[in-house]
mmCIF file of C-alpha atoms in Angstrom:
data_model
loop_
_atom_site.group_PDB
_atom_site.id
_atom_site.type_symbol
_atom_site.label_atom_id
_atom_site.label_comp_id
_atom_site.label_asym_id
_atom_site.label_seq_id
_atom_site.Cartn_x
_atom_site.Cartn_y
_atom_site.Cartn_z
ATOM 1 C CA MET A 1 51.727 73.837 -37.783
ATOM 2 C CA LYS A 2 53.758 71.194 -39.575
ATOM 3 C CA GLN A 3 52.105 68.509 -37.468
ATOM 4 C CA LEU A 4 48.694 69.545 -38.778
ATOM 5 C CA LEU A 5 49.750 69.184 -42.403
ATOM 6 C CA PRO A 6 49.056 65.405 -42.710
ATOM 7 C CA VAL A 7 45.606 65.869 -41.163
ATOM 8 C CA SER A 8 44.841 68.718 -43.522
ATOM 9 C CA ILE A 9 45.911 66.660 -46.489
ATOM 10 C CA PHE A 10 43.729 63.738 -45.297
ATOM 11 C CA VAL A 11 40.689 65.986 -44.889
ATOM 12 C CA LEU A 12 41.301 67.542 -48.286
ATOM 13 C CA SER A 13 41.613 64.105 -49.839
ATOM 14 C CA ILE A 14 38.284 63.011 -48.344
ATOM 15 C CA GLY A 15 36.705 66.176 -49.720
ATOM 16 C CA LEU A 16 37.978 65.390 -53.190
ATOM 17 C CA LEU A 17 36.758 61.803 -53.075
ATOM 18 C CA ILE A 18 33.212 62.663 -51.936
ATOM 19 C CA PRO A 19 31.571 65.006 -54.478
ATOM 20 C CA THR A 20 29.172 67.501 -52.930
ATOM 21 C CA ARG A 21 27.227 70.510 -54.059
ATOM 22 C CA LEU A 22 26.418 73.741 -52.260
ATOM 23 C CA SER A 23 22.773 74.475 -51.651
ATOM 24 C CA ALA A 24 22.004 77.989 -52.875
ATOM 25 C CA GLN A 25 19.152 78.334 -50.452
ATOM 26 C CA SER A 26 20.500 76.943 -47.190
ATOM 27 C CA GLY A 27 24.217 77.252 -47.777
ATOM 28 C CA SER A 28 24.721 73.696 -46.501
ATOM 29 C CA LEU A 29 26.585 70.923 -48.206
ATOM 30 C CA VAL A 30 24.236 68.422 -49.851
ATOM 31 C CA SER A 31 25.394 65.088 -51.190
ATOM 32 C CA ASP A 32 24.987 64.353 -54.909
ATOM 33 C CA TYR A 33 24.114 60.741 -54.090
ATOM 34 C CA PRO A 34 21.758 59.143 -51.551
ATOM 35 C CA SER A 35 24.418 57.500 -49.429
ATOM 36 C CA ALA A 36 28.185 57.550 -49.077
ATOM 37 C CA TRP A 37 27.965 53.777 -49.127
ATOM 38 C CA GLN A 38 25.902 53.576 -52.301
ATOM 39 C CA CYS A 39 27.896 52.901 -55.421
ATOM 40 C CA ASP A 40 27.327 55.409 -58.246
ATOM 41 C CA ARG A 41 29.607 54.826 -61.202
ATOM 42 C CA THR A 42 28.558 58.104 -62.906
ATOM 43 C CA LYS A 43 30.265 60.305 -60.272
ATOM 44 C CA PHE A 44 33.746 61.636 -60.840
ATOM 45 C CA ILE A 45 36.524 59.665 -59.131
ATOM 46 C CA TRP A 46 33.929 57.461 -57.396
ATOM 47 C CA TYR A 47 35.312 53.952 -57.424
ATOM 48 C CA CYS A 48 32.828 51.125 -57.843
ATOM 49 C CA GLU A 49 33.823 47.512 -57.820
ATOM 50 C CA VAL A 50 30.955 45.758 -59.568
ATOM 51 C CA ASP A 51 31.050 42.120 -60.569
ATOM 52 C CA GLU A 52 29.370 42.155 -63.915
ATOM 53 C CA LEU A 53 27.415 39.094 -64.989
ATOM 54 C CA ASP A 54 29.424 36.916 -67.285
ATOM 55 C CA ASP A 55 27.954 36.191 -70.680
ATOM 56 C CA GLU A 56 27.612 32.536 -69.699
ATOM 57 C CA GLU A 57 25.741 33.345 -66.458
ATOM 58 C CA THR A 58 22.400 34.002 -68.122
ATOM 59 C CA PRO A 59 19.181 32.991 -66.360
ATOM 60 C CA HIS A 60 18.996 29.965 -68.631
ATOM 61 C CA ALA A 61 22.558 28.978 -67.763
ATOM 62 C CA VAL A 62 21.852 29.403 -64.042
ATOM 63 C CA ALA A 63 18.723 27.250 -64.290
ATOM 64 C CA GLU A 64 20.608 24.608 -66.256
ATOM 65 C CA HIS A 65 23.388 24.580 -63.671
ATOM 66 C CA ALA A 66 20.852 24.126 -60.869
ATOM 67 C CA ARG A 67 19.216 21.258 -62.746
ATOM 68 C CA MET A 68 22.582 19.546 -63.226
ATOM 69 C CA ARG A 69 23.325 19.871 -59.506
ATOM 70 C CA GLU A 70 19.950 18.307 -58.716
ATOM 71 C CA MET A 71 20.667 15.378 -61.022
ATOM 72 C CA GLU A 72 24.087 14.901 -59.419
ATOM 73 C CA ALA A 73 22.469 14.967 -55.958
ATOM 74 C CA ILE A 74 19.961 12.320 -57.041
ATOM 75 C CA GLU A 75 22.748 10.097 -58.296
ATOM 76 C CA GLN A 76 24.725 10.534 -55.082
ATOM 77 C CA LEU A 77 21.723 9.755 -52.910
ATOM 78 C CA GLU A 78 20.832 6.674 -54.930
ATOM 79 C CA ALA A 79 24.460 5.517 -54.770
ATOM 80 C CA LEU A 80 24.450 5.941 -50.976
ATOM 81 C CA GLN A 81 21.203 3.997 -50.663
ATOM 82 C CA GLN A 82 22.575 1.204 -52.827
ATOM 83 C CA GLU A 83 25.781 1.079 -50.821
ATOM 84 C CA LEU A 84 23.828 0.922 -47.571
ATOM 85 C CA LYS A 85 21.618 -1.808 -48.978
ATOM 86 C CA GLY A 86 24.643 -3.775 -50.127
ATOM 87 C CA LYS A 87 26.567 -3.507 -46.859
ATOM 88 C CA ARG A 88 23.444 -4.404 -44.872
ATOM 89 C CA ALA A 89 22.796 -7.458 -47.014
ATOM 90 C CA LEU A 90 26.409 -8.562 -46.708
ATOM 91 C CA ALA A 91 26.384 -8.036 -42.934
ATOM 92 C CA ILE A 92 23.254 -10.203 -42.628
ATOM 93 C CA ILE A 93 24.373 -12.982 -44.983
ATOM 94 C CA ASP A 94 27.968 -12.984 -43.768
ATOM 95 C CA PRO A 95 27.958 -11.388 -40.308
ATOM 96 C CA THR A 96 31.685 -11.150 -39.764
ATOM 97 C CA PRO A 97 32.902 -8.393 -37.428
ATOM 98 C CA GLU A 98 34.375 -6.578 -40.414
ATOM 99 C CA ASN A 99 31.160 -6.672 -42.440
ATOM 100 C CA VAL A 100 28.978 -5.606 -39.535
ATOM 101 C CA ALA A 101 31.361 -2.809 -38.595
ATOM 102 C CA ALA A 102 31.429 -1.540 -42.188
ATOM 103 C CA TYR A 103 27.634 -1.408 -42.274
ATOM 104 C CA ILE A 104 27.403 0.341 -38.879
ATOM 105 C CA GLU A 105 29.985 2.913 -39.929
ATOM 106 C CA LEU A 106 28.131 3.778 -43.128
ATOM 107 C CA GLN A 107 24.789 3.746 -41.327
ATOM 108 C CA ASN A 108 26.087 6.200 -38.725
ATOM 109 C CA ALA A 109 27.433 8.498 -41.442
ATOM 110 C CA SER A 110 24.064 8.396 -43.184
ATOM 111 C CA MET A 111 22.217 9.199 -39.943
ATOM 112 C CA ASN A 112 24.548 12.118 -39.257
ATOM 113 C CA GLN A 113 23.790 13.528 -42.698
ATOM 114 C CA ALA A 114 20.079 13.116 -42.061
ATOM 115 C CA SER A 115 20.447 14.902 -38.715
ATOM 116 C CA VAL A 116 22.071 17.892 -40.381
ATOM 117 C CA PHE A 117 19.261 17.998 -42.945
ATOM 118 C CA SER A 118 16.647 17.850 -40.168
ATOM 119 C CA ASP A 119 18.352 20.627 -38.217
ATOM 120 C CA VAL A 120 18.595 22.920 -41.249
ATOM 121 C CA TRP A 121 14.957 22.117 -42.070
ATOM 122 C CA ARG A 122 13.676 23.326 -38.697
ATOM 123 C CA ARG A 123 15.877 26.447 -38.808
ATOM 124 C CA VAL A 124 14.453 27.379 -42.200
ATOM 125 C CA VAL A 125 10.891 26.825 -40.963
ATOM 126 C CA TRP A 126 11.493 28.952 -37.866
ATOM 127 C CA GLN A 127 12.874 31.821 -39.928
ATOM 128 C CA THR A 128 10.445 31.614 -42.869
ATOM 129 C CA PRO A 129 6.804 32.075 -41.806
ATOM 130 C CA ALA A 130 5.543 31.226 -45.291
ATOM 131 C CA LEU A 131 6.932 27.700 -44.858
ATOM 132 C CA ASN A 132 5.655 27.207 -41.312
ATOM 133 C CA TYR A 133 2.783 24.727 -41.595
ATOM 134 C CA GLU A 134 2.042 25.126 -37.881
ATOM 135 C CA LEU A 135 0.609 28.574 -38.597
ATOM 136 C CA HIS A 136 -2.267 26.725 -40.277
ATOM 137 C CA ARG A 137 -2.200 23.487 -38.275
ATOM 138 C CA PRO A 138 -0.719 24.075 -34.797
ATOM 139 C CA VAL A 139 0.637 21.082 -32.905
ATOM 140 C CA ASN A 140 0.936 22.459 -29.368
ATOM 141 C CA ASN A 141 -2.047 22.415 -27.024
ATOM 142 C CA ALA A 142 -2.499 26.196 -26.823
ATOM 143 C CA GLY A 143 -2.477 26.592 -30.605
ATOM 144 C CA ILE A 144 -4.801 23.633 -31.086
ATOM 145 C CA GLU A 145 -7.319 25.108 -28.664
ATOM 146 C CA VAL A 146 -7.263 28.476 -30.440
ATOM 147 C CA GLN A 147 -7.737 26.755 -33.778
ATOM 148 C CA ARG A 148 -10.633 24.726 -32.383
ATOM 149 C CA GLN A 149 -12.380 27.861 -31.136
ATOM 150 C CA VAL A 150 -11.891 29.682 -34.449
ATOM 151 C CA HIS A 151 -13.172 26.667 -36.366
ATOM 152 C CA GLN A 152 -16.190 26.267 -34.110
ATOM 153 C CA THR A 153 -17.110 29.921 -34.575
ATOM 154 C CA ALA A 154 -16.887 29.557 -38.352
ATOM 155 C CA VAL A 155 -19.014 26.390 -38.281
ATOM 156 C CA THR A 156 -21.685 28.051 -36.118
ATOM 157 C CA GLN A 157 -21.887 31.052 -38.431
ATOM 158 C CA LYS A 158 -22.177 28.800 -41.466
ATOM 159 C CA LEU A 159 -24.903 26.706 -39.857
ATOM 160 C CA ASN A 160 -26.904 29.872 -39.266
ATOM 161 C CA GLU A 161 -26.628 30.654 -42.979
ATOM 162 C CA ILE A 162 -27.478 27.082 -43.972
ATOM 163 C CA SER A 163 -30.609 27.040 -41.821
ATOM 164 C CA ARG A 164 -32.041 29.964 -43.806
ATOM 165 C CA GLU A 165 -31.681 28.555 -47.318
ATOM 166 C CA TRP A 166 -30.742 24.881 -47.060
ATOM 167 C CA GLY A 167 -32.464 21.742 -45.866
ATOM 168 C CA ILE A 168 -31.561 18.066 -45.564
ATOM 169 C CA PHE A 169 -33.409 15.558 -47.758
ATOM 170 C CA PHE A 170 -33.550 12.337 -45.764
ATOM 171 C CA PHE A 171 -34.179 9.212 -47.881
ATOM 172 C CA PHE A 172 -35.156 6.137 -45.888
ATOM 173 C CA ARG A 173 -37.192 2.968 -45.627
ATOM 174 C CA SER A 174 -39.296 2.157 -42.617
ATOM 175 C CA ASP A 175 -37.821 -1.356 -42.351
ATOM 176 C CA CYS A 176 -34.233 -0.068 -42.284
ATOM 177 C CA PRO A 177 -32.766 -0.196 -38.725
ATOM 178 C CA TYR A 178 -30.021 2.274 -39.641
ATOM 179 C CA CYS A 179 -32.664 4.698 -40.863
ATOM 180 C CA HIS A 180 -34.301 4.659 -37.436
ATOM 181 C CA VAL A 181 -30.978 5.602 -35.808
ATOM 182 C CA MET A 182 -30.285 8.316 -38.369
ATOM 183 C CA SER A 183 -33.735 9.830 -38.045
ATOM 184 C CA SER A 184 -33.071 10.480 -34.336
ATOM 185 C CA THR A 185 -29.759 12.148 -35.169
ATOM 186 C CA LEU A 186 -31.348 14.366 -37.790
ATOM 187 C CA LYS A 187 -34.092 15.339 -35.364
ATOM 188 C CA VAL A 188 -31.447 16.507 -32.870
ATOM 189 C CA ILE A 189 -29.655 18.535 -35.560
ATOM 190 C CA SER A 190 -32.926 20.117 -36.605
ATOM 191 C CA ASP A 191 -33.910 21.022 -33.043
ATOM 192 C CA MET A 192 -30.475 22.435 -32.119
ATOM 193 C CA HIS A 193 -29.617 24.348 -35.298
ATOM 194 C CA GLY A 194 -32.954 24.992 -36.947
ATOM 195 C CA ILE A 195 -32.149 23.099 -40.119
ATOM 196 C CA THR A 196 -35.225 21.794 -41.912
ATOM 197 C CA ILE A 197 -35.388 18.052 -42.561
ATOM 198 C CA PHE A 198 -37.328 16.801 -45.605
ATOM 199 C CA PRO A 199 -38.091 13.094 -44.937
ATOM 200 C CA ILE A 200 -38.692 11.052 -48.094
ATOM 201 C CA SER A 201 -39.875 7.464 -47.689
ATOM 202 C CA LEU A 202 -39.014 4.953 -50.385
ATOM 203 C CA ASP A 203 -41.601 2.433 -49.142
ATOM 204 C CA GLY A 204 -44.367 4.888 -48.218
ATOM 205 C CA SER A 205 -44.179 4.329 -44.450
ATOM 206 C CA GLY A 206 -42.892 6.689 -41.818
ATOM 207 C CA LEU A 207 -40.599 6.620 -38.793
ATOM 208 C CA PRO A 208 -41.322 7.624 -35.177
ATOM 209 C CA GLU A 209 -39.574 10.997 -35.638
ATOM 210 C CA TYR A 210 -41.156 11.529 -39.069
ATOM 211 C CA PRO A 211 -44.522 9.766 -39.135
ATOM 212 C CA ASN A 212 -45.795 11.662 -42.184
ATOM 213 C CA PRO A 213 -42.977 11.685 -44.733
ATOM 214 C CA SER A 214 -43.232 12.589 -48.391
ATOM 215 C CA ARG A 215 -43.379 9.740 -50.859
ATOM 216 C CA ASP A 216 -40.613 9.461 -53.412
ATOM 217 C CA ASN A 217 -41.706 11.142 -56.667
ATOM 218 C CA GLY A 218 -38.647 10.135 -58.694
ATOM 219 C CA MET A 219 -36.217 12.297 -56.802
ATOM 220 C CA ALA A 220 -34.347 9.260 -55.459
ATOM 221 C CA LYS A 221 -33.670 8.032 -58.992
ATOM 222 C CA GLN A 222 -32.650 11.500 -60.100
ATOM 223 C CA LEU A 223 -30.104 11.710 -57.279
ATOM 224 C CA ASN A 224 -29.027 8.080 -57.781
ATOM 225 C CA VAL A 225 -30.040 7.036 -54.268
ATOM 226 C CA GLN A 226 -29.241 3.326 -54.077
ATOM 227 C CA GLU A 227 -28.666 2.866 -50.350
ATOM 228 C CA VAL A 228 -30.515 4.140 -47.305
ATOM 229 C CA PRO A 229 -30.313 6.054 -45.123
ATOM 230 C CA MET A 230 -29.106 8.737 -47.556
ATOM 231 C CA MET A 231 -28.790 12.435 -46.732
ATOM 232 C CA VAL A 232 -28.606 15.203 -49.329
ATOM 233 C CA LEU A 233 -28.234 18.902 -48.559
ATOM 234 C CA GLY A 234 -30.421 21.013 -50.826
ATOM 235 C CA ASN A 235 -30.755 24.737 -51.393
ATOM 236 C CA VAL A 236 -34.409 25.718 -51.733
ATOM 237 C CA LYS A 237 -33.556 28.849 -53.751
ATOM 238 C CA THR A 238 -30.822 27.708 -56.135
ATOM 239 C CA ARG A 239 -31.921 24.049 -56.259
ATOM 240 C CA ASN A 240 -28.289 23.095 -55.674
ATOM 241 C CA MET A 241 -27.918 19.589 -54.226
ATOM 242 C CA VAL A 242 -24.920 18.399 -52.201
ATOM 243 C CA GLY A 243 -24.635 14.796 -51.050
ATOM 244 C CA LEU A 244 -23.768 14.439 -47.361
ATOM 245 C CA GLY A 245 -23.367 10.666 -47.274
ATOM 246 C CA SER A 246 -25.157 7.464 -46.433
ATOM 247 C CA GLY A 247 -25.355 5.170 -43.447
ATOM 248 C CA VAL A 248 -25.256 6.098 -39.785
ATOM 249 C CA ILE A 249 -23.405 9.395 -39.270
ATOM 250 C CA SER A 250 -23.003 11.197 -35.965
ATOM 251 C CA SER A 251 -24.488 14.646 -35.504
ATOM 252 C CA GLN A 252 -21.054 16.262 -35.159
ATOM 253 C CA GLU A 253 -19.853 14.579 -38.334
ATOM 254 C CA MET A 254 -22.953 15.711 -40.199
ATOM 255 C CA ILE A 255 -22.387 19.296 -39.095
ATOM 256 C CA GLU A 256 -18.727 19.117 -40.109
ATOM 257 C CA ARG A 257 -19.644 17.763 -43.539
ATOM 258 C CA MET A 258 -22.170 20.521 -44.127
ATOM 259 C CA TYR A 259 -19.556 23.135 -43.268
ATOM 260 C CA ILE A 260 -16.806 21.590 -45.408
ATOM 261 C CA LEU A 261 -19.014 21.026 -48.451
ATOM 262 C CA THR A 262 -20.578 24.498 -48.451
ATOM 263 C CA ALA A 263 -17.890 26.803 -47.017
ATOM 264 C CA THR A 264 -14.496 25.426 -48.079
ATOM 265 C CA GLN A 265 -12.595 24.445 -51.200
ATOM 266 C CA PRO A 266 -10.843 21.078 -51.670
ATOM 267 C CA GLY A 267 -7.544 21.066 -49.792
ATOM 268 C CA GLU A 268 -8.267 24.254 -47.851
ATOM 269 C CA LEU A 269 -8.368 22.543 -44.445
ATOM 270 C CA TYR A 270 -5.276 20.400 -45.060
#
């Protein structure tokens, strides 16, 4: 019995240090606090070691300290760059073994520091999805192919919408060789995607693909058309006009421009 006394005392001590209450309904012991590992300074004889925030460690003080560390880091980096520049210049102007060795030694130390930075960078990116740019712009072949398919689907859907409400105003002159090339491209886009082309001749004559164009009624001046061929995407309902560009543009590039200018915001695809 005497051998059990230390154990009994230990168990009793644990019972005193962990406050509990008796459930009147179930008769089981229920803890007064969510977890034995959660600190609750209001409980009797429950020891909490809490590092209280010093008066000086206010948010403003913390921000000021961080800013000072940044300024110190800038100074250190600039000093390192200046030292490297100086040792390199000296090694070139006076290439003694000592001068060259001093430059190589500092250069190696600088490269080692850069390697550590690069390694930490990639670890942070791997472990922080919000910072992983590859989620938006993959670099491996499998990811690039998936992105291409998703983008192509979005472009096709947008073209279907554009064909219902938008058309391309095609400003040209019959004596413009680039206009002849562009008219063929626009004809292909129209045939493949059902987008209406509105040919507008600035000299009154037509092209083989558009022998009966509309004559300019002042629209070219209104849209500040100074060079041909010029393509403008127009919404027949809202009268909204979006310039697509001038000169010879491939069909794929034209389609891409229509999608970007009508379905995305600046910077969204970068």
